[in-house]
Amino acid sequence: EPEVTQTPSHQVTQMGQEVILRCVPISNHLYFYWYRQILGQKVEFLVSFYNNEISEKSEIFDDQFSVERPDGSNFTLKIRSTKLEDSAMYFCASRLGPRAGNTIYFGEGSWLTVV
Amino acid sequence: SQQGEEDPQALSIQEGENATMNCSYKTSINNLQWYRQNSGRGLVHLILIRSNEREKHSGRLRVTLDTSKKSSSLLITASRAADTASYFCATDAVGGSEKLVFGKGTKLTVNP
């Protein structure tokens, strides 16, 4: 079955450093997402991306966050100046088409630890 | 408002028994999806049920949806130790929002 792949699987970074998390969505999918899960907490929506622009973002997704689809396959999440509270598992996801009846597939996640 | 709240929070059963997990939500939805997460791993999609469907099966999984009660259940029959994981429901609401809203999940332990 096609899958969403994410790199790195783990990253440890110093507070204040920039981090880029990378994702390769399923190849024919058109809708892309980032979610995060702080240890022991719910999975939370960050941002959705369609047609080369952000279609929706949450309150968490502030000016420190940005997303990009630099080429036809990659989808990246950048955190400009990491804070301790950014430590979480970050999930990339993709969907073929609009919401109704379309499954969202998630990657394995990138563990980010900010020290 | 909270969506996709599962119960119980934790469930421990013996191999071979059935496991039932419930999910409640608050607003009208397009779909409800169930995911499994092994500890520290990614979210594996199990089943999507649309708002106009009442029941769906996939192998040992059976999902029901009652939109009048705004609730869903996931039944795993003849459980195996490998079913040990956290199970989440996720909803996407009718209206403009793209996002899935997850509950905190049910942590299922299947003892051999």
CSV table of C-alpha atoms in Angstrom, one decimal:
chain,number,residue,atom,x,y,z
A,1,GLU,CA,0.0,0.0,0.0
A,2,PRO,CA,1.4,3.5,-0.8
A,3,GLU,CA,2.5,5.4,2.2
A,4,VAL,CA,3.5,8.8,3.5
A,5,THR,CA,7.1,8.9,4.4
A,6,GLN,CA,8.7,11.3,6.9
A,7,THR,CA,12.3,12.3,7.7
A,8,PRO,CA,14.0,12.5,10.1
A,9,SER,CA,12.4,10.0,12.5
A,10,HIS,CA,14.0,11.7,15.4
A,11,GLN,CA,15.6,15.0,15.9
A,12,VAL,CA,17.1,16.7,18.9
A,13,THR,CA,17.6,20.4,18.6
A,14,GLN,CA,18.7,23.3,20.8
A,15,MET,CA,16.1,25.9,21.8
A,16,GLY,CA,16.1,28.8,19.3
A,17,GLN,CA,17.4,26.7,16.4
A,18,GLU,CA,15.5,26.2,13.1
A,19,VAL,CA,14.1,22.8,12.2
A,20,ILE,CA,12.8,21.5,9.0
A,21,LEU,CA,10.7,18.3,8.9
A,22,ARG,CA,10.3,16.6,5.6
A,23,CYS,CA,7.5,14.6,4.2
A,24,VAL,CA,6.8,12.8,0.9
A,25,PRO,CA,3.0,12.4,0.6
A,26,ILE,CA,1.3,9.7,-1.4
A,27,SER,CA,2.1,10.5,-5.0
A,28,ASN,CA,-1.3,11.2,-6.5
A,29,HIS,CA,-2.7,13.0,-3.4
A,30,LEU,CA,-3.6,16.6,-3.6
A,31,TYR,CA,-4.3,17.6,0.1
A,32,PHE,CA,-1.5,17.7,2.6
A,33,TYR,CA,-1.5,18.2,6.4
A,34,TRP,CA,0.7,18.5,9.4
A,35,TYR,CA,-0.5,17.4,12.8
A,36,ARG,CA,1.4,17.1,16.1
A,37,GLN,CA,1.1,15.1,19.2
A,38,ILE,CA,2.7,16.2,22.5
A,39,LEU,CA,3.6,13.1,24.6
A,40,GLY,CA,0.5,11.7,26.2
A,41,GLN,CA,-1.9,14.2,24.6
A,42,LYS,CA,-4.2,14.3,21.7
A,43,VAL,CA,-3.2,14.6,18.1
A,44,GLU,CA,-3.7,18.2,17.1
A,45,PHE,CA,-4.2,19.8,13.7
A,46,LEU,CA,-1.6,22.3,12.6
A,47,VAL,CA,-2.2,23.2,8.9
A,48,SER,CA,-3.7,22.0,5.7
A,49,PHE,CA,-2.3,22.7,2.2
A,50,TYR,CA,-3.9,22.5,-1.1
A,51,ASN,CA,-3.1,23.9,-4.6
A,52,ASN,CA,0.2,25.3,-3.3
A,53,GLU,CA,-1.2,27.3,-0.5
A,54,ILE,CA,-2.4,27.0,3.1
A,55,SER,CA,-6.1,26.3,3.2
A,56,GLU,CA,-6.5,26.3,6.9
A,57,LYS,CA,-4.3,26.6,10.0
A,58,SER,CA,-4.8,26.3,13.7
A,59,GLU,CA,-3.9,28.7,16.5
A,60,ILE,CA,-0.8,26.6,17.1
A,61,PHE,CA,0.5,27.4,13.7
A,62,ASP,CA,1.9,30.9,14.4
A,63,ASP,CA,4.5,32.9,12.6
A,64,GLN,CA,7.2,30.5,13.8
A,65,PHE,CA,5.8,27.8,11.6
A,66,SER,CA,5.8,27.6,7.8
A,67,VAL,CA,5.1,25.0,5.2
A,68,GLU,CA,6.4,24.6,1.7
A,69,ARG,CA,6.0,22.2,-1.2
A,70,PRO,CA,9.4,23.0,-2.9
A,71,ASP,CA,9.0,20.4,-5.7
A,72,GLY,CA,6.4,17.9,-6.9
A,73,SER,CA,7.0,15.4,-4.2
A,74,ASN,CA,8.2,17.0,-0.9
A,75,PHE,CA,6.2,18.8,1.7
A,76,THR,CA,8.1,20.5,4.5
A,77,LEU,CA,7.3,22.0,7.9
A,78,LYS,CA,9.7,24.6,9.2
A,79,ILE,CA,9.9,25.8,12.7
A,80,ARG,CA,12.0,29.0,12.7
A,81,SER,CA,13.1,29.3,16.3
A,82,THR,CA,12.2,26.3,18.3
A,83,LYS,CA,10.8,26.5,21.9
A,84,LEU,CA,10.8,23.8,24.5
A,85,GLU,CA,7.0,23.4,24.1
A,86,ASP,CA,7.5,22.5,20.4
A,87,SER,CA,8.8,19.1,21.6
A,88,ALA,CA,6.3,16.6,20.1
A,89,MET,CA,5.7,14.0,17.4
A,90,TYR,CA,4.9,15.7,14.1
A,91,PHE,CA,2.8,13.8,11.7
A,92,CYS,CA,2.5,14.5,8.0
A,93,ALA,CA,-0.7,13.3,6.3
A,94,SER,CA,-2.2,13.4,2.8
A,95,ARG,CA,-5.6,12.8,1.2
A,96,LEU,CA,-6.5,12.1,-2.4
A,97,GLY,CA,-9.5,14.4,-2.7
A,98,PRO,CA,-12.0,16.5,-0.9
A,99,ARG,CA,-13.2,15.5,2.5
A,100,ALA,CA,-16.2,13.3,2.0
A,101,GLY,CA,-15.3,9.7,2.0
A,102,ASN,CA,-11.6,10.3,1.5
A,103,THR,CA,-9.2,8.6,3.9
A,104,ILE,CA,-6.4,10.7,5.4
A,105,TYR,CA,-3.2,8.7,5.5
A,106,PHE,CA,-0.5,9.5,8.1
A,107,GLY,CA,3.2,9.0,8.1
A,108,GLU,CA,5.2,7.4,10.9
A,109,GLY,CA,6.0,10.8,12.4
A,110,SER,CA,9.1,12.8,13.3
A,111,TRP,CA,10.0,13.0,17.0
A,112,LEU,CA,11.2,16.5,17.8
A,113,THR,CA,12.9,17.1,21.1
A,114,VAL,CA,13.9,20.7,21.9
A,115,VAL,CA,16.5,21.0,24.7
B,1,SER,CA,-15.9,22.2,21.7
B,2,GLN,CA,-14.4,18.7,22.2
B,3,GLN,CA,-14.9,16.2,19.4
B,4,GLY,CA,-14.0,12.5,19.2
B,5,GLU,CA,-13.8,11.6,22.8
B,6,GLU,CA,-13.2,7.9,23.3
B,7,ASP,CA,-14.1,5.7,26.2
B,8,PRO,CA,-12.9,3.8,28.0
B,9,GLN,CA,-9.5,5.5,28.4
B,10,ALA,CA,-7.9,2.1,29.0
B,11,LEU,CA,-9.0,-1.4,28.4
B,12,SER,CA,-7.3,-4.6,29.3
B,13,ILE,CA,-8.6,-8.0,28.0
B,14,GLN,CA,-7.4,-11.5,27.3
B,15,GLU,CA,-6.4,-12.8,23.9
B,16,GLY,CA,-9.5,-14.1,22.1
B,17,GLU,CA,-11.9,-11.8,23.8
B,18,ASN,CA,-13.7,-9.0,22.0
B,19,ALA,CA,-12.8,-5.3,22.6
B,20,THR,CA,-15.3,-2.5,22.2
B,21,MET,CA,-14.3,1.1,22.2
B,22,ASN,CA,-16.6,4.1,22.0
B,23,CYS,CA,-16.3,7.5,20.6
B,24,SER,CA,-18.6,10.5,21.1
B,25,TYR,CA,-18.6,13.8,19.2
B,26,LYS,CA,-20.5,17.1,19.4
B,27,THR,CA,-21.0,18.5,15.9
B,28,SER,CA,-22.4,17.2,12.6
B,29,ILE,CA,-19.7,15.3,10.7
B,30,ASN,CA,-18.9,14.2,7.1
B,31,ASN,CA,-16.9,11.2,8.1
B,32,LEU,CA,-15.6,9.4,11.2
B,33,GLN,CA,-12.3,7.6,11.0
B,34,TRP,CA,-10.6,5.2,13.4
B,35,TYR,CA,-6.9,5.0,13.7
B,36,ARG,CA,-4.5,2.7,15.6
B,37,GLN,CA,-1.2,3.9,17.1
B,38,ASN,CA,1.4,1.6,18.5
B,39,SER,CA,3.5,3.2,21.2
B,40,GLY,CA,5.6,6.0,19.7
B,41,ARG,CA,4.7,5.1,16.2
B,42,GLY,CA,2.5,6.5,13.4
B,43,LEU,CA,-1.2,6.6,13.0
B,44,VAL,CA,-2.5,3.6,11.0
B,45,HIS,CA,-5.8,4.1,9.3
B,46,LEU,CA,-8.4,1.3,10.2
B,47,ILE,CA,-11.8,2.3,8.9
B,48,LEU,CA,-13.6,5.4,7.5
B,49,ILE,CA,-17.4,5.5,8.0
B,50,ARG,CA,-19.4,8.2,6.2
B,51,SER,CA,-22.2,10.1,8.0
B,52,ASN,CA,-24.8,8.2,5.9
B,53,GLU,CA,-23.5,4.8,6.8
B,54,ARG,CA,-24.5,2.9,10.0
B,55,GLU,CA,-22.1,0.0,10.0
B,56,LYS,CA,-18.9,-1.1,8.4
B,57,HIS,CA,-16.7,-4.2,8.6
B,58,SER,CA,-13.1,-4.8,7.8
B,59,GLY,CA,-11.7,-8.2,8.8
B,60,ARG,CA,-12.0,-8.5,12.6
B,61,LEU,CA,-13.1,-4.8,12.9
B,62,ARG,CA,-16.7,-3.6,13.0
B,63,VAL,CA,-17.5,0.0,13.3
B,64,THR,CA,-21.0,1.5,13.9
B,65,LEU,CA,-22.1,5.1,13.7
B,66,ASP,CA,-25.2,6.6,15.3
B,67,THR,CA,-25.5,10.1,14.1
B,68,SER,CA,-28.6,10.8,16.2
B,69,LYS,CA,-26.5,10.0,19.3
B,70,LYS,CA,-23.3,11.4,17.8
B,71,SER,CA,-21.4,8.3,18.7
B,72,SER,CA,-19.4,5.5,17.1
B,73,SER,CA,-18.1,2.2,18.3
B,74,LEU,CA,-15.1,0.1,17.2
B,75,LEU,CA,-15.4,-3.6,17.9
B,76,ILE,CA,-12.3,-5.8,17.5
B,77,THR,CA,-13.3,-9.5,17.6
B,78,ALA,CA,-11.1,-12.4,18.6
B,79,SER,CA,-8.4,-10.0,19.8
B,80,ARG,CA,-4.7,-10.8,19.6
B,81,ALA,CA,-1.7,-9.6,21.5
B,82,ALA,CA,-0.7,-7.7,18.4
B,83,ASP,CA,-3.8,-5.6,18.7
B,84,THR,CA,-2.3,-3.9,21.7
B,85,ALA,CA,-2.2,-0.2,20.8
B,86,SER,CA,-4.0,3.1,21.3
B,87,TYR,CA,-7.1,3.6,19.2
B,88,PHE,CA,-8.4,7.0,18.2
B,89,CYS,CA,-11.5,8.2,16.5
B,90,ALA,CA,-11.2,11.3,14.4
B,91,THR,CA,-14.0,13.4,12.9
B,92,ASP,CA,-14.2,16.1,10.3
B,93,ALA,CA,-17.1,18.4,10.8
B,94,VAL,CA,-19.6,19.6,8.3
B,95,GLY,CA,-18.7,23.0,7.1
B,96,GLY,CA,-15.6,24.7,5.9
B,97,SER,CA,-13.0,23.1,8.1
B,98,GLU,CA,-10.5,20.6,6.7
B,99,LYS,CA,-9.1,19.4,10.0
B,100,LEU,CA,-9.6,16.1,11.7
B,101,VAL,CA,-10.3,16.4,15.4
B,102,PHE,CA,-9.0,13.5,17.5
B,103,GLY,CA,-9.9,12.3,20.9
B,104,LYS,CA,-7.4,11.2,23.5
B,105,GLY,CA,-7.8,7.6,22.5
B,106,THR,CA,-8.4,4.2,24.2
B,107,LYS,CA,-5.3,2.3,25.2
B,108,LEU,CA,-6.0,-1.3,24.6
B,109,THR,CA,-3.9,-4.0,26.1
B,110,VAL,CA,-4.4,-7.6,25.0
B,111,ASN,CA,-2.8,-10.1,27.3
B,112,PRO,CA,-1.6,-13.4,25.9
